[in-house]
Amino acid sequence: MPRTPGQRAGLTYDAVLAAARDVFAERGRAGLSMRSVAAHLGVAPNALYSHVADKTALVDALLDDVLGSLAPPPADADPRTGLREVMLATFDLLVTHPGLVPTYLERQGARGPRARALGEAMTVLLARLGVDEDAAGRVVRALIVHTLGYAALATADDASLTPDQLRADLEVTLDWLLVGASRS
């Protein structure tokens, strides 16, 4: 069986993802392209397509990779505490990666396996709060959008509140959302 261009170049998915992280750190979202990642690796752009379908898939993989440092809440955690902690950890993570926040907003979150695992763990906890499966999807989305919004405020160039002040606000408002969700 013939090898694909990516295999002939000695590339792996992890190497492509690491190069995408480097390019993003150096050039931001605007500078991230299949060509720029290929140039960083010293290969032709077509070598990347053995590992990622296109730029959108590359961006999605990059976003999901960042989420890899978040541990899903344990299924036996107190539901409100587990949900609150995963959202606060998400906020903290996003604040340490301010360049990615607009990309998370643009892509409306992340779609990869790590994002799905977090969402599934959140759905388990919501079920333990009595939230049915249909409503759980909406609640997860609301929690993510809410947290992304606070992260966007915290990482804005002209933020009037500090990240610590916004995190304190987020803690309170997450509690409000979770109390409301458990009553639905």
Coordinates of C-alpha atoms in Angstrom, one line a residue, residues 18-135:
A18 CA 2.3 21.0 17.8
A19 CA 3.3 23.0 14.7
A20 CA -0.2 24.6 14.6
R21 CA 0.2 25.6 18.3
D22 CA 3.6 27.2 17.5
V23 CA 2.3 29.1 14.5
F24 CA -0.8 30.3 16.4
A25 CA 1.4 31.5 19.2
E26 CA 3.7 33.4 16.8
R27 CA 1.1 34.7 14.3
G28 CA -2.3 34.4 15.9
R29 CA -5.5 33.1 14.1
A30 CA -4.9 35.3 11.1
G31 CA -1.5 33.8 10.5
L32 CA -2.6 30.2 11.0
S33 CA -3.0 28.4 7.6
M34 CA -2.1 25.0 6.2
R35 CA 0.7 26.7 4.3
S36 CA 2.1 28.4 7.4
V37 CA 2.0 25.1 9.4
A38 CA 3.6 23.2 6.5
A39 CA 6.3 25.9 6.3
H40 CA 7.0 25.5 10.0
L41 CA 7.4 21.8 9.5
G42 CA 9.5 22.2 6.4
V43 CA 7.1 20.2 4.2
A44 CA 4.7 20.8 1.4
P45 CA 1.1 21.7 2.4
N46 CA -0.3 18.6 0.8
A47 CA 1.6 16.5 3.5
L48 CA -0.7 17.9 6.1
Y49 CA -3.9 16.6 4.6
S50 CA -3.0 13.0 5.6
H51 CA -3.6 14.2 9.2
V52 CA -6.2 17.0 9.1
A53 CA -8.9 17.6 6.5
D54 CA -8.5 21.4 6.2
K55 CA -7.9 24.6 8.1
T56 CA -11.2 24.3 9.9
A57 CA -10.3 20.8 11.2
L58 CA -6.9 22.1 12.2
V59 CA -8.5 25.0 14.2
D60 CA -10.9 22.6 15.8
A61 CA -8.1 20.2 16.8
L62 CA -6.1 23.1 18.2
L63 CA -9.1 24.3 20.3
D64 CA -9.8 20.7 21.5
D65 CA -6.2 20.2 22.4
V66 CA -6.2 23.2 24.8
L67 CA -9.2 21.6 26.5
G68 CA -7.1 18.5 27.1
S69 CA -5.8 20.0 30.3
L70 CA -9.3 20.1 31.8
A71 CA -10.4 17.1 33.7
P72 CA -14.1 16.2 33.3
P73 CA -16.0 16.4 36.6
P74 CA -16.3 13.0 38.2
A75 CA -19.7 11.4 37.7
D76 CA -20.1 11.0 41.5
A77 CA -19.3 14.7 42.2
D78 CA -21.9 16.9 43.8
P79 CA -23.6 18.0 40.6
R80 CA -23.6 21.8 41.1
T81 CA -20.1 21.7 42.5
G82 CA -18.8 19.6 39.6
L83 CA -20.5 21.8 37.0
R84 CA -19.3 25.0 38.6
E85 CA -15.7 23.8 39.0
V86 CA -15.4 22.7 35.3
M87 CA -16.8 26.0 34.1
L88 CA -14.4 28.0 36.4
A89 CA -11.5 25.8 35.3
T90 CA -12.5 26.6 31.7
F91 CA -12.5 30.3 32.4
D92 CA -9.1 30.0 34.0
L93 CA -7.8 28.1 31.1
L94 CA -9.2 30.6 28.6
V95 CA -7.7 33.6 30.5
T96 CA -4.3 31.9 30.1
H97 CA -4.8 31.6 26.4
P98 CA -6.3 35.0 25.5
G99 CA -5.5 34.7 21.8
L100 CA -7.7 31.6 21.5
V101 CA -10.8 33.2 23.1
P102 CA -12.0 34.9 19.9
T103 CA -11.5 31.6 18.0
Y104 CA -13.6 29.7 20.6
L105 CA -16.3 32.4 20.1
E106 CA -16.1 32.3 16.4
R107 CA -16.3 28.5 16.3
Q108 CA -18.9 28.5 19.1
G109 CA -16.8 26.4 21.4
A110 CA -14.9 23.2 20.5
R111 CA -16.1 20.1 18.9
G112 CA -13.4 17.5 19.4
P113 CA -13.3 14.4 21.6
R114 CA -12.2 16.3 24.6
A115 CA -15.0 18.9 24.3
R116 CA -17.5 16.0 23.8
A117 CA -16.1 14.2 26.9
L118 CA -16.6 17.4 29.0
G119 CA -20.1 17.9 27.6
E120 CA -21.0 14.3 28.3
A121 CA -19.7 14.5 31.9
M122 CA -21.7 17.7 32.4
T123 CA -24.8 16.0 31.0
V124 CA -24.4 13.2 33.6
L125 CA -24.3 15.7 36.4
L126 CA -27.2 17.6 35.1
A127 CA -29.2 14.4 34.9
R128 CA -28.4 13.9 38.6
L129 CA -29.9 17.4 39.2
G130 CA -33.1 16.2 37.5
V131 CA -32.5 18.0 34.2
D132 CA -33.9 15.9 31.3
E133 CA -31.7 15.1 28.3
D134 CA -33.3 17.7 25.9
A135 CA -32.9 20.5 28.5

